[in-house]
JSON list of C-alpha atoms in Angstrom, two decimals:
[
{"chain": "A", "resi": 1, "resn": "GLY", "atom": "CA", "xyz": [99.95, 115.95, 77.02]},
{"chain": "A", "resi": 2, "resn": "THR", "atom": "CA", "xyz": [101.10, 115.32, 80.52]},
{"chain": "A", "resi": 3, "resn": "THR", "atom": "CA", "xyz": [103.99, 112.95, 80.01]},
{"chain": "A", "resi": 4, "resn": "ALA", "atom": "CA", "xyz": [107.68, 113.69, 79.63]},
{"chain": "A", "resi": 5, "resn": "SER", "atom": "CA", "xyz": [109.78, 112.54, 76.73]},
{"chain": "A", "resi": 6, "resn": "PRO", "atom": "CA", "xyz": [111.21, 109.09, 77.51]},
{"chain": "A", "resi": 7, "resn": "ALA", "atom": "CA", "xyz": [114.59, 109.96, 75.98]},
{"chain": "A", "resi": 8, "resn": "THR", "atom": "CA", "xyz": [116.31, 112.12, 78.59]},
{"chain": "A", "resi": 9, "resn": "GLN", "atom": "CA", "xyz": [119.91, 112.54, 79.51]},
{"chain": "A", "resi": 10, "resn": "SER", "atom": "CA", "xyz": [120.85, 111.93, 83.09]},
{"chain": "A", "resi": 11, "resn": "SER", "atom": "CA", "xyz": [124.21, 113.68, 83.17]},
{"chain": "A", "resi": 12, "resn": "PRO", "atom": "CA", "xyz": [123.29, 117.32, 82.41]},
{"chain": "A", "resi": 13, "resn": "SER", "atom": "CA", "xyz": [120.80, 117.52, 85.26]},
{"chain": "A", "resi": 14, "resn": "ARG", "atom": "CA", "xyz": [121.54, 120.39, 87.66]},
{"chain": "A", "resi": 15, "resn": "GLN", "atom": "CA", "xyz": [120.67, 120.35, 91.35]},
{"chain": "A", "resi": 16, "resn": "ALA", "atom": "CA", "xyz": [120.07, 123.36, 93.57]},
{"chain": "A", "resi": 17, "resn": "GLY", "atom": "CA", "xyz": [122.42, 124.02, 96.43]},
{"chain": "A", "resi": 18, "resn": "PRO", "atom": "CA", "xyz": [121.37, 124.39, 100.06]},
{"chain": "A", "resi": 19, "resn": "ALA", "atom": "CA", "xyz": [118.07, 126.19, 100.48]},
{"chain": "A", "resi": 20, "resn": "SER", "atom": "CA", "xyz": [118.36, 129.82, 101.51]},
{"chain": "A", "resi": 21, "resn": "GLN", "atom": "CA", "xyz": [116.45, 131.20, 104.45]},
{"chain": "A", "resi": 22, "resn": "PRO", "atom": "CA", "xyz": [112.81, 131.92, 103.63]},
{"chain": "A", "resi": 23, "resn": "GLY", "atom": "CA", "xyz": [111.88, 135.56, 103.33]},
{"chain": "A", "resi": 24, "resn": "ARG", "atom": "CA", "xyz": [109.64, 137.28, 105.77]},
{"chain": "A", "resi": 25, "resn": "ARG", "atom": "CA", "xyz": [106.73, 139.59, 105.14]},
{"chain": "A", "resi": 26, "resn": "GLY", "atom": "CA", "xyz": [107.07, 143.30, 105.47]},
{"chain": "A", "resi": 27, "resn": "GLY", "atom": "CA", "xyz": [110.04, 145.58, 105.28]},
{"chain": "A", "resi": 28, "resn": "ARG", "atom": "CA", "xyz": [111.07, 148.02, 102.60]},
{"chain": "A", "resi": 29, "resn": "LEU", "atom": "CA", "xyz": [112.88, 147.77, 99.31]},
{"chain": "A", "resi": 30, "resn": "VAL", "atom": "CA", "xyz": [115.01, 150.80, 98.52]},
{"chain": "A", "resi": 31, "resn": "ALA", "atom": "CA", "xyz": [116.62, 151.21, 95.11]},
{"chain": "A", "resi": 32, "resn": "ALA", "atom": "CA", "xyz": [118.48, 154.26, 93.81]},
{"chain": "A", "resi": 33, "resn": "LEU", "atom": "CA", "xyz": [117.32, 154.78, 90.24]},
{"chain": "A", "resi": 34, "resn": "ARG", "atom": "CA", "xyz": [117.85, 157.63, 87.76]},
{"chain": "A", "resi": 35, "resn": "ALA", "atom": "CA", "xyz": [114.16, 157.69, 86.88]},
{"chain": "A", "resi": 36, "resn": "GLU", "atom": "CA", "xyz": [110.85, 156.38, 88.14]},
{"chain": "A", "resi": 37, "resn": "PRO", "atom": "CA", "xyz": [109.73, 152.94, 86.93]},
{"chain": "A", "resi": 38, "resn": "ARG", "atom": "CA", "xyz": [106.88, 153.05, 84.39]},
{"chain": "A", "resi": 39, "resn": "THR", "atom": "CA", "xyz": [105.38, 149.70, 85.44]},
{"chain": "A", "resi": 40, "resn": "PHE", "atom": "CA", "xyz": [105.78, 146.79, 87.81]},
{"chain": "A", "resi": 41, "resn": "ASN", "atom": "CA", "xyz": [104.50, 144.40, 85.15]},
{"chain": "A", "resi": 42, "resn": "PRO", "atom": "CA", "xyz": [107.33, 142.17, 83.85]},
{"chain": "A", "resi": 43, "resn": "VAL", "atom": "CA", "xyz": [105.34, 141.24, 80.74]},
{"chain": "A", "resi": 44, "resn": "VAL", "atom": "CA", "xyz": [105.46, 144.77, 79.32]},
{"chain": "A", "resi": 45, "resn": "ALA", "atom": "CA", "xyz": [108.42, 146.41, 81.06]},
{"chain": "A", "resi": 46, "resn": "THR", "atom": "CA", "xyz": [110.97, 147.85, 78.65]},
{"chain": "A", "resi": 47, "resn": "ASP", "atom": "CA", "xyz": [112.52, 150.72, 80.61]},
{"chain": "A", "resi": 48, "resn": "ALA", "atom": "CA", "xyz": [115.58, 150.20, 82.81]},
{"chain": "A", "resi": 49, "resn": "PRO", "atom": "CA", "xyz": [114.02, 151.45, 86.09]},
{"chain": "A", "resi": 50, "resn": "SER", "atom": "CA", "xyz": [111.05, 149.08, 85.76]},
{"chain": "A", "resi": 51, "resn": "LYS", "atom": "CA", "xyz": [113.33, 146.17, 84.91]},
{"chain": "A", "resi": 52, "resn": "GLU", "atom": "CA", "xyz": [115.57, 146.99, 87.88]},
{"chain": "A", "resi": 53, "resn": "ILE", "atom": "CA", "xyz": [112.66, 146.86, 90.33]},
{"chain": "A", "resi": 54, "resn": "ILE", "atom": "CA", "xyz": [111.22, 143.72, 88.75]},
{"chain": "A", "resi": 55, "resn": "TRP", "atom": "CA", "xyz": [114.64, 142.03, 88.87]},
{"chain": "A", "resi": 56, "resn": "ARG", "atom": "CA", "xyz": [114.72, 142.68, 92.62]},
{"chain": "A", "resi": 57, "resn": "THR", "atom": "CA", "xyz": [111.17, 141.51, 93.32]},
{"chain": "A", "resi": 58, "resn": "ALA", "atom": "CA", "xyz": [110.60, 138.57, 90.95]},
{"chain": "A", "resi": 59, "resn": "ALA", "atom": "CA", "xyz": [112.36, 135.30, 90.20]},
{"chain": "A", "resi": 60, "resn": "ASP", "atom": "CA", "xyz": [113.25, 133.33, 87.09]},
{"chain": "A", "resi": 61, "resn": "LEU", "atom": "CA", "xyz": [113.41, 129.57, 86.52]},
{"chain": "A", "resi": 62, "resn": "ILE", "atom": "CA", "xyz": [117.09, 129.15, 85.68]},
{"chain": "A", "resi": 63, "resn": "HIS", "atom": "CA", "xyz": [119.50, 131.96, 86.36]},
{"chain": "A", "resi": 64, "resn": "ILE", "atom": "CA", "xyz": [122.72, 132.92, 84.59]},
{"chain": "A", "resi": 65, "resn": "ASN", "atom": "CA", "xyz": [125.46, 133.80, 87.02]},
{"chain": "A", "resi": 66, "resn": "ARG", "atom": "CA", "xyz": [126.72, 137.09, 85.58]},
{"chain": "A", "resi": 67, "resn": "GLN", "atom": "CA", "xyz": [130.26, 136.46, 86.85]},
{"chain": "A", "resi": 68, "resn": "THR", "atom": "CA", "xyz": [130.76, 132.87, 85.68]},
{"chain": "A", "resi": 69, "resn": "GLN", "atom": "CA", "xyz": [128.20, 132.89, 82.80]},
{"chain": "A", "resi": 70, "resn": "GLN", "atom": "CA", "xyz": [127.08, 129.47, 84.04]},
{"chain": "A", "resi": 71, "resn": "THR", "atom": "CA", "xyz": [123.45, 128.53, 84.51]},
{"chain": "A", "resi": 72, "resn": "GLU", "atom": "CA", "xyz": [122.27, 128.03, 88.08]},
{"chain": "A", "resi": 73, "resn": "PRO", "atom": "CA", "xyz": [119.07, 126.79, 89.70]},
{"chain": "A", "resi": 74, "resn": "ALA", "atom": "CA", "xyz": [116.56, 129.43, 90.67]},
{"chain": "A", "resi": 75, "resn": "LEU", "atom": "CA", "xyz": [112.85, 128.53, 90.79]},
{"chain": "A", "resi": 76, "resn": "ALA", "atom": "CA", "xyz": [113.79, 125.33, 88.97]},
{"chain": "A", "resi": 77, "resn": "THR", "atom": "CA", "xyz": [115.89, 123.15, 91.25]},
{"chain": "A", "resi": 78, "resn": "ARG", "atom": "CA", "xyz": [117.07, 120.88, 88.43]},
{"chain": "A", "resi": 79, "resn": "TRP", "atom": "CA", "xyz": [116.42, 120.19, 84.79]},
{"chain": "A", "resi": 80, "resn": "GLN", "atom": "CA", "xyz": [117.01, 117.51, 82.23]},
{"chain": "A", "resi": 81, "resn": "VAL", "atom": "CA", "xyz": [117.44, 117.76, 78.49]},
{"chain": "A", "resi": 82, "resn": "SER", "atom": "CA", "xyz": [116.39, 115.05, 76.05]},
{"chain": "A", "resi": 83, "resn": "LYS", "atom": "CA", "xyz": [119.13, 113.52, 73.90]},
{"chain": "A", "resi": 84, "resn": "ASP", "atom": "CA", "xyz": [117.71, 115.23, 70.81]},
{"chain": "A", "resi": 85, "resn": "GLY", "atom": "CA", "xyz": [117.77, 118.62, 72.59]},
{"chain": "A", "resi": 86, "resn": "LEU", "atom": "CA", "xyz": [114.07, 119.23, 71.94]},
{"chain": "A", "resi": 87, "resn": "HIS", "atom": "CA", "xyz": [112.59, 118.62, 75.38]},
{"chain": "A", "resi": 88, "resn": "TYR", "atom": "CA", "xyz": [113.43, 120.08, 78.77]},
{"chain": "A", "resi": 89, "resn": "THR", "atom": "CA", "xyz": [111.95, 118.83, 82.02]},
{"chain": "A", "resi": 90, "resn": "LEU", "atom": "CA", "xyz": [112.19, 121.27, 84.93]},
{"chain": "A", "resi": 91, "resn": "ASP", "atom": "CA", "xyz": [111.59, 120.39, 88.56]},
{"chain": "A", "resi": 92, "resn": "LEU", "atom": "CA", "xyz": [110.37, 123.38, 90.57]},
{"chain": "A", "resi": 93, "resn": "ARG", "atom": "CA", "xyz": [111.10, 124.46, 94.10]},
{"chain": "A", "resi": 94, "resn": "ARG", "atom": "CA", "xyz": [108.32, 123.54, 96.48]},
{"chain": "A", "resi": 95, "resn": "ASP", "atom": "CA", "xyz": [109.07, 126.07, 99.20]},
{"chain": "A", "resi": 96, "resn": "VAL", "atom": "CA", "xyz": [108.27, 129.27, 97.28]},
{"chain": "A", "resi": 97, "resn": "ARG", "atom": "CA", "xyz": [105.37, 131.60, 97.90]},
{"chain": "A", "resi": 98, "resn": "PHE", "atom": "CA", "xyz": [104.37, 134.80, 96.24]},
{"chain": "A", "resi": 99, "resn": "SER", "atom": "CA", "xyz": [104.38, 137.94, 98.38]},
{"chain": "A", "resi": 100, "resn": "ASP", "atom": "CA", "xyz": [100.67, 137.47, 99.10]},
{"chain": "A", "resi": 101, "resn": "GLY", "atom": "CA", "xyz": [101.36, 134.04, 100.60]},
{"chain": "A", "resi": 102, "resn": "ASP", "atom": "CA", "xyz": [100.00, 131.90, 97.75]},
{"chain": "A", "resi": 103, "resn": "PRO", "atom": "CA", "xyz": [102.33, 129.07, 96.67]},
{"chain": "A", "resi": 104, "resn": "PHE", "atom": "CA", "xyz": [104.25, 129.06, 93.40]},
{"chain": "A", "resi": 105, "resn": "ASP", "atom": "CA", "xyz": [103.75, 125.95, 91.24]},
{"chain": "A", "resi": 106, "resn": "ALA", "atom": "CA", "xyz": [103.67, 124.58, 87.69]},
{"chain": "A", "resi": 107, "resn": "ASP", "atom": "CA", "xyz": [100.40, 126.35, 86.90]},
{"chain": "A", "resi": 108, "resn": "ASP", "atom": "CA", "xyz": [102.18, 129.69, 87.37]},
{"chain": "A", "resi": 109, "resn": "VAL", "atom": "CA", "xyz": [104.94, 128.64, 84.94]},
{"chain": "A", "resi": 110, "resn": "VAL", "atom": "CA", "xyz": [102.47, 127.53, 82.26]},
{"chain": "A", "resi": 111, "resn": "PHE", "atom": "CA", "xyz": [100.45, 130.71, 82.74]},
{"chain": "A", "resi": 112, "resn": "SER", "atom": "CA", "xyz": [103.56, 132.91, 82.60]},
{"chain": "A", "resi": 113, "resn": "PHE", "atom": "CA", "xyz": [104.77, 131.52, 79.30]},
{"chain": "A", "resi": 114, "resn": "ALA", "atom": "CA", "xyz": [101.25, 131.65, 77.84]},
{"chain": "A", "resi": 115, "resn": "ALA", "atom": "CA", "xyz": [101.15, 135.36, 78.69]},
{"chain": "A", "resi": 116, "resn": "TYR", "atom": "CA", "xyz": [104.62, 136.08, 77.31]},
{"chain": "A", "resi": 117, "resn": "LEU", "atom": "CA", "xyz": [103.84, 134.18, 74.11]},
{"chain": "A", "resi": 118, "resn": "ASP", "atom": "CA", "xyz": [100.38, 135.66, 73.48]},
{"chain": "A", "resi": 119, "resn": "GLU", "atom": "CA", "xyz": [100.58, 137.94, 70.44]},
{"chain": "A", "resi": 120, "resn": "LYS", "atom": "CA", "xyz": [97.72, 140.07, 71.81]},
{"chain": "A", "resi": 121, "resn": "VAL", "atom": "CA", "xyz": [99.74, 140.87, 74.92]},
{"chain": "A", "resi": 122, "resn": "ASP", "atom": "CA", "xyz": [102.68, 141.99, 72.76]},
{"chain": "A", "resi": 123, "resn": "ALA", "atom": "CA", "xyz": [105.37, 141.18, 75.33]},
{"chain": "A", "resi": 124, "resn": "PRO", "atom": "CA", "xyz": [108.84, 142.33, 74.23]},
{"chain": "A", "resi": 125, "resn": "GLN", "atom": "CA", "xyz": [110.22, 138.93, 75.35]},
{"chain": "A", "resi": 126, "resn": "ARG", "atom": "CA", "xyz": [107.97, 136.99, 72.96]},
{"chain": "A", "resi": 127, "resn": "ASP", "atom": "CA", "xyz": [110.59, 136.69, 70.22]},
{"chain": "A", "resi": 128, "resn": "LEU", "atom": "CA", "xyz": [112.98, 135.03, 72.68]},
{"chain": "A", "resi": 129, "resn": "PHE", "atom": "CA", "xyz": [110.57, 132.09, 72.94]},
{"chain": "A", "resi": 130, "resn": "ILE", "atom": "CA", "xyz": [110.35, 131.46, 69.20]},
{"chain": "A", "resi": 131, "resn": "VAL", "atom": "CA", "xyz": [112.74, 128.70, 68.12]},
{"chain": "A", "resi": 132, "resn": "ALA", "atom": "CA", "xyz": [112.98, 127.69, 64.46]},
{"chain": "A", "resi": 133, "resn": "GLY", "atom": "CA", "xyz": [109.97, 129.87, 63.71]},
{"chain": "A", "resi": 134, "resn": "LYS", "atom": "CA", "xyz": [107.71, 128.21, 66.29]},
{"chain": "A", "resi": 135, "resn": "PRO", "atom": "CA", "xyz": [106.87, 129.17, 69.87]},
{"chain": "A", "resi": 136, "resn": "ILE", "atom": "CA", "xyz": [108.12, 126.95, 72.65]},
{"chain": "A", "resi": 137, "resn": "VAL", "atom": "CA", "xyz": [105.44, 124.80, 74.29]},
{"chain": "A", "resi": 138, "resn": "VAL", "atom": "CA", "xyz": [105.27, 124.68, 78.08]},
{"chain": "A", "resi": 139, "resn": "ARG", "atom": "CA", "xyz": [103.30, 121.82, 79.63]},
{"chain": "A", "resi": 140, "resn": "LYS", "atom": "CA", "xyz": [102.49, 120.94, 83.21]},
{"chain": "A", "resi": 141, "resn": "LEU", "atom": "CA", "xyz": [103.69, 117.45, 84.15]},
{"chain": "A", "resi": 142, "resn": "GLY", "atom": "CA", "xyz": [102.79, 117.63, 87.81]},
{"chain": "A", "resi": 143, "resn": "PRO", "atom": "CA", "xyz": [102.30, 120.21, 90.56]},
{"chain": "A", "resi": 144, "resn": "TYR", "atom": "CA", "xyz": [106.02, 121.02, 90.59]},
{"chain": "A", "resi": 145, "resn": "SER", "atom": "CA", "xyz": [107.21, 119.85, 87.19]},
{"chain": "A", "resi": 146, "resn": "VAL", "atom": "CA", "xyz": [106.96, 121.31, 83.70]},
{"chain": "A", "resi": 147, "resn": "ALA", "atom": "CA", "xyz": [108.10, 120.25, 80.25]},
{"chain": "A", "resi": 148, "resn": "VAL", "atom": "CA", "xyz": [109.31, 122.70, 77.64]},
{"chain": "A", "resi": 149, "resn": "ASP", "atom": "CA", "xyz": [109.29, 121.56, 74.02]},
{"chain": "A", "resi": 150, "resn": "LEU", "atom": "CA", "xyz": [111.29, 123.27, 71.27]},
{"chain": "A", "resi": 151, "resn": "ALA", "atom": "CA", "xyz": [110.76, 122.95, 67.52]},
{"chain": "A", "resi": 152, "resn": "ALA", "atom": "CA", "xyz": [114.50, 122.47, 66.97]},
{"chain": "A", "resi": 153, "resn": "PRO", "atom": "CA", "xyz": [117.60, 122.03, 69.14]},
{"chain": "A", "resi": 154, "resn": "TYR", "atom": "CA", "xyz": [118.77, 125.36, 70.49]},
{"chain": "A", "resi": 155, "resn": "ALA", "atom": "CA", "xyz": [122.24, 125.56, 72.02]},
{"chain": "A", "resi": 156, "resn": "ALA", "atom": "CA", "xyz": [121.34, 128.36, 74.43]},
{"chain": "A", "resi": 157, "resn": "ALA", "atom": "CA", "xyz": [117.95, 126.95, 75.47]},
{"chain": "A", "resi": 158, "resn": "GLU", "atom": "CA", "xyz": [118.71, 127.00, 79.22]},
{"chain": "A", "resi": 159, "resn": "ARG", "atom": "CA", "xyz": [119.26, 130.73, 78.88]},
{"chain": "A", "resi": 160, "resn": "LEU", "atom": "CA", "xyz": [115.66, 131.17, 77.71]},
{"chain": "A", "resi": 161, "resn": "PHE", "atom": "CA", "xyz": [114.60, 130.79, 81.33]},
{"chain": "A", "resi": 162, "resn": "ASP", "atom": "CA", "xyz": [116.88, 133.52, 82.73]},
{"chain": "A", "resi": 163, "resn": "SER", "atom": "CA", "xyz": [115.48, 136.95, 83.59]},
{"chain": "A", "resi": 164, "resn": "VAL", "atom": "CA", "xyz": [111.91, 135.90, 82.77]},
{"chain": "A", "resi": 165, "resn": "ALA", "atom": "CA", "xyz": [109.81, 136.74, 85.80]},
{"chain": "A", "resi": 166, "resn": "MET", "atom": "CA", "xyz": [107.25, 134.13, 86.71]},
{"chain": "A", "resi": 167, "resn": "LEU", "atom": "CA", "xyz": [103.76, 135.50, 87.18]},
{"chain": "A", "resi": 168, "resn": "PRO", "atom": "CA", "xyz": [101.16, 134.63, 89.82]},
{"chain": "A", "resi": 169, "resn": "LYS", "atom": "CA", "xyz": [98.32, 133.02, 87.91]},
{"chain": "A", "resi": 170, "resn": "HIS", "atom": "CA", "xyz": [95.91, 133.57, 90.79]},
{"chain": "A", "resi": 171, "resn": "ARG", "atom": "CA", "xyz": [96.50, 137.33, 90.63]},
{"chain": "A", "resi": 172, "resn": "LEU", "atom": "CA", "xyz": [96.76, 137.97, 86.88]},
{"chain": "A", "resi": 173, "resn": "GLU", "atom": "CA", "xyz": [94.60, 135.36, 85.16]},
{"chain": "A", "resi": 174, "resn": "GLY", "atom": "CA", "xyz": [91.50, 137.55, 85.31]},
{"chain": "A", "resi": 175, "resn": "ALA", "atom": "CA", "xyz": [93.28, 140.51, 83.71]},
{"chain": "A", "resi": 176, "resn": "TYR", "atom": "CA", "xyz": [94.74, 138.17, 81.09]},
{"chain": "A", "resi": 177, "resn": "LYS", "atom": "CA", "xyz": [91.36, 136.67, 80.18]},
{"chain": "A", "resi": 178, "resn": "GLU", "atom": "CA", "xyz": [89.82, 140.14, 79.99]},
{"chain": "A", "resi": 179, "resn": "GLY", "atom": "CA", "xyz": [92.57, 141.32, 77.62]},
{"chain": "A", "resi": 180, "resn": "ARG", "atom": "CA", "xyz": [94.01, 143.85, 80.03]},
{"chain": "A", "resi": 181, "resn": "LEU", "atom": "CA", "xyz": [97.15, 142.08, 81.27]},
{"chain": "A", "resi": 182, "resn": "SER", "atom": "CA", "xyz": [99.34, 144.75, 79.68]},
{"chain": "A", "resi": 183, "resn": "ALA", "atom": "CA", "xyz": [97.71, 147.38, 81.91]},
{"chain": "A", "resi": 184, "resn": "ALA", "atom": "CA", "xyz": [97.98, 145.35, 85.15]},
{"chain": "A", "resi": 185, "resn": "TRP", "atom": "CA", "xyz": [100.47, 146.32, 87.82]},
{"chain": "A", "resi": 186, "resn": "GLY", "atom": "CA", "xyz": [101.01, 149.85, 86.64]},
{"chain": "A", "resi": 187, "resn": "ILE", "atom": "CA", "xyz": [102.37, 152.53, 88.89]}
]
């Protein structure tokens, strides 16, 4: 489907603050780590060095501020929750590009969650996206809007979107379709 649930709350919607300055190409990222990362692939990373690098080079949809423990906009500028707590509608930032210059949009979000949820990929995050025994469903509503449907209300649902790196569909779809996503973006 491509329509949002008609029963949405208007009060819990969150809005992003002022836009930060866009990044610029080039430069270097230096991180002091105790060991080398094993992968740059967020779908399969389990070691701390890999996660540290991915955390510094990828973005999530909704971020948890580690000091206040409050959710904050990240790639999603705002979101609404249906009154029954089963449906989330996320509006995405329009000014984001991947490091290769391609724009980030709803197709990347749908692709990312499909990859994380695919049992064949065996992503360690998969269990996080199972609510009441059923996987969440992520649907594209428009170029910069997605819906997330849960099988049951989940009090910490906004936190499902924290620390989950969004993937560039244009770069990884081929590897995913060929069954080799887990091996992509190795060292």
